[in-house]
Each structure stands twice: as structure tokens, then as C-alpha cells.
Amino acid sequence: MTNQGLIRKIPELRECKEIIQIEKGFSADKKYIIHTEKNQKRLLRIFDCADMKQKQLEFMVLKKMEENQVACSRPKAIGEVGQHGYMITSYIEGEDAEIEVLKLSEEKQFQVGVEAGEELKKIHRLQVPPQISSWYSRKAIKHQSYMEAYQNCGVQVKNDEKIIRFIKDHMHLMKDRPNVFQHDDYHLSNLIINNGEFAGVIDFNRYDWGDPVHEFLKIGIFSREISIPFCTGQIKGYFSGREPDEGFWRLYSLYLAMCVFSTVVWTLKTIPENLNQMLDKVYTFLEDHNYFEEIVPKWYRREGGY
């Protein structure tokens, strides 16, 4: 059965007028824009039935986001059709912020960043379920696993001993950190701009639970290469216009340092053909911090944040 035939078997979409596949992203889900018979747009994800339990949790998360008035897709339906699961959400009008933000003035880029920071703060209102263990225990185990994989992967990052030492000296800072909902992929590619205005957040499927500061590392890896005014705005918006304290920057730097090794391992496993491109990003943020001799990145200091 073709995907279009499968989609038309979904009860909520039997009378849909148009089906457009979305090719962007690394998710295993098949994604489609659906034009319904009532001239509404919906976002459809088709996934393996084995993932249904996880998808049901994601659906519930989206309901919580709706309760907290987060600007994101609204959950509409979830179920099974044939050998596949499906999730239908509302569709956020607009375009990928990674592209659209550069069409704006620097002042407007900063304002979009402020709104993205304010939205992130609302996302973090959702507290961790009681069965989830501490952030420190989960992150420490995950980091150790990445380090073992890195040491056996055949790729060596310049000055890695210096980075490893910085991590060891700062790991204790993760103890007793807040355990909240994390979007866990919060950067310009997962934000939408519509007619020059911030429109919303997409792609909650990689969510996790843990330290809210961890969300900001994607600024250092991805967003800072596109729009520094946006990045500065996101930080300012999250902290209601106040400067983050030294504790924030030490944790931010710790998570970026840990990300050096997880990035190498993840890239080799998932998109090995992009290794050089990802290493360029790693070396960019390492230079931003002078290999973590400095905890506040150079781009933030240049913007007048510090």
C-alpha cells in the first residue's frame, strides 16, 4: 500500500484533499502536511507501531504544552492504521527560522530570540515525573558511555585532554540541578517565523527531562553560526532581561564540553558523511571558549552581554 493509500485509511483524514511529504530532518518518522476537506492544515507523523508507547507520551506532553500556552502544535489525534502508528497535530504556519531569521534586521533577530527565550521558559514549567531518576545520575552515565565510544572511534579532537579535565573538574555542578521537561533540540531549525514574527516551536519528539541550562547548548553548536543577535535575545528573554549568573555559564560550558564527545560519536553513528562539517561546529564553539579557559563565549561578550 502506498503512503497516500495508508493515510486515507486514517479515520480523521479519509476526506483529506492534499498530502505533501516533508523531507527535512533526521527523524525516522514520515512527516506530511495534510490539507483537510475543511481547508485546515494538519501535520501528520507516521511511525512504527513499536514506538507507540513513546509517541503516546509525546502526545500527552503536547497536551501539557497546550495547558501552559506554549506556542507549539496542538495534539489532535493518535492511533494505529495497518502496521503503523500515526499522530496528527495542528500545523504552525510559517517557515524554518534558520532561513527566515537572516531576512530580518539584527534588531528584529534579537526580538525573535527574546520571544524564543520566553517560550522556552514556559516549556520548562513542566516538572519531571516521579519515576525519573536524578539528572546527575542519568547524565553522568550517558557521558561515560559516550567517552568510552569516543576513545574507540578513531577520531581525536584537538586538545581533548584539556576538555576532559574541564569536564572532570565541573561534573559536580550537575548534582541537585532542577529536573524539568527539556525540548532537547531547541535551536533555529526547530522554530518557525511567520511574516517576520516568531510563530512557534516544533519537533518535540526528542524530549527529555533534566537541567534547563542544558537546553542552551544548541545555541553554541547551531544557532550562533546563523544569528548571534538571536542567540543573545534567547538568553535575555529566558532571564527576563537580566544577565545570567556565573553558575549558568559554568553549566553551559560544562554541557558544551561534554557535547564535544557525544557529537563525534553521534555523527559517526548517524551521519558519518557529515563528520567534517560537525567537527567544524565543534571547533567553532571550542574557540568561542578558548578550550574552556573562558566560560562566557566570545560572541556573547562582543554583543555586550558581559
CSV table of N, CA, C and O in Angstrom, one decimal, residues 29 47-61 78 87 181 204-209:
chain,number,residue,atom,x,y,z
A,29,ASP,N,10.5,9.1,11.6
A,29,ASP,CA,9.1,9.3,11.3
A,29,ASP,C,8.9,9.8,9.8
A,29,ASP,O,9.7,10.6,9.3
A,47,PHE,N,4.7,6.4,12.0
A,47,PHE,CA,5.8,5.8,12.7
A,47,PHE,C,5.5,4.3,12.9
A,47,PHE,O,4.4,3.8,12.7
A,48,ASP,N,6.6,3.6,13.3
A,48,ASP,CA,6.5,2.2,13.6
A,48,ASP,C,5.6,2.0,14.8
A,48,ASP,O,5.8,2.7,15.8
A,49,CYS,N,4.8,1.0,14.8
A,49,CYS,CA,3.9,0.7,15.9
A,49,CYS,C,4.7,0.4,17.2
A,49,CYS,O,4.2,0.6,18.3
A,50,ALA,N,5.9,-0.1,17.0
A,50,ALA,CA,6.8,-0.4,18.2
A,50,ALA,C,7.1,0.9,19.0
A,50,ALA,O,7.4,0.8,20.2
A,51,ASP,N,6.9,2.0,18.4
A,51,ASP,CA,7.2,3.3,19.0
A,51,ASP,C,5.9,3.9,19.6
A,51,ASP,O,6.0,5.1,20.1
A,52,MET,N,4.8,3.2,19.6
A,52,MET,CA,3.5,3.8,20.1
A,52,MET,C,3.6,4.3,21.5
A,52,MET,O,3.1,5.4,21.8
A,53,LYS,N,4.1,3.5,22.4
A,53,LYS,CA,4.2,4.0,23.8
A,53,LYS,C,4.9,5.3,23.9
A,53,LYS,O,4.4,6.2,24.6
A,54,GLN,N,6.0,5.5,23.3
A,54,GLN,CA,6.8,6.7,23.3
A,54,GLN,C,6.0,7.8,22.7
A,54,GLN,O,6.0,9.0,23.2
A,55,LYS,N,5.3,7.5,21.6
A,55,LYS,CA,4.5,8.6,20.9
A,55,LYS,C,3.3,9.0,21.7
A,55,LYS,O,2.9,10.2,21.7
A,56,GLN,N,2.7,8.1,22.5
A,56,GLN,CA,1.6,8.5,23.4
A,56,GLN,C,2.1,9.4,24.5
A,56,GLN,O,1.4,10.3,24.8
A,57,LEU,N,3.3,9.2,25.0
A,57,LEU,CA,3.9,10.1,25.9
A,57,LEU,C,4.1,11.5,25.3
A,57,LEU,O,3.8,12.5,26.0
A,58,GLU,N,4.6,11.5,24.1
A,58,GLU,CA,4.8,12.8,23.4
A,58,GLU,C,3.5,13.5,23.2
A,58,GLU,O,3.4,14.7,23.4
A,59,PHE,N,2.5,12.7,22.9
A,59,PHE,CA,1.1,13.3,22.7
A,59,PHE,C,0.6,14.0,24.0
A,59,PHE,O,0.1,15.1,24.0
A,60,MET,N,0.9,13.3,25.1
A,60,MET,CA,0.5,13.8,26.4
A,60,MET,C,1.3,15.1,26.7
A,60,MET,O,0.8,16.0,27.3
A,61,VAL,N,2.6,15.1,26.4
A,61,VAL,CA,3.4,16.2,26.6
A,61,VAL,C,2.9,17.4,25.8
A,61,VAL,O,2.8,18.6,26.3
A,78,ILE,N,-4.2,10.4,17.8
A,78,ILE,CA,-3.2,9.4,17.8
A,78,ILE,C,-3.8,8.1,17.7
A,78,ILE,O,-4.9,7.8,18.3
A,87,MET,N,0.2,10.2,14.3
A,87,MET,CA,-0.1,11.3,15.2
A,87,MET,C,-0.4,12.5,14.4
A,87,MET,O,0.3,12.8,13.4
A,181,PHE,N,11.1,19.4,32.2
A,181,PHE,CA,11.0,19.0,30.8
A,181,PHE,C,12.0,19.7,29.9
A,181,PHE,O,12.2,20.9,30.0
A,204,PHE,N,9.0,18.1,19.1
A,204,PHE,CA,9.2,17.7,20.5
A,204,PHE,C,9.5,16.3,20.7
A,204,PHE,O,9.6,15.8,21.8
A,205,ASN,N,9.8,15.6,19.6
A,205,ASN,CA,9.9,14.1,19.6
A,205,ASN,C,11.3,13.7,20.3
A,205,ASN,O,11.4,12.5,20.6
A,206,ARG,N,12.2,14.6,20.5
A,206,ARG,CA,13.5,14.2,21.1
A,206,ARG,C,13.5,14.6,22.6
A,206,ARG,O,14.5,14.7,23.2
A,207,TYR,N,12.3,14.9,23.2
A,207,TYR,CA,12.3,15.5,24.5
A,207,TYR,C,13.0,14.6,25.6
A,207,TYR,O,13.1,13.4,25.4
A,208,ASP,N,13.3,15.3,26.7
A,208,ASP,CA,14.0,14.6,27.8
A,208,ASP,C,13.6,15.3,29.0
A,208,ASP,O,12.8,16.2,29.0
A,209,TRP,N,14.2,14.9,30.2
A,209,TRP,CA,14.0,15.6,31.5
A,209,TRP,C,15.3,15.9,32.1
A,209,TRP,O,16.2,15.0,32.1
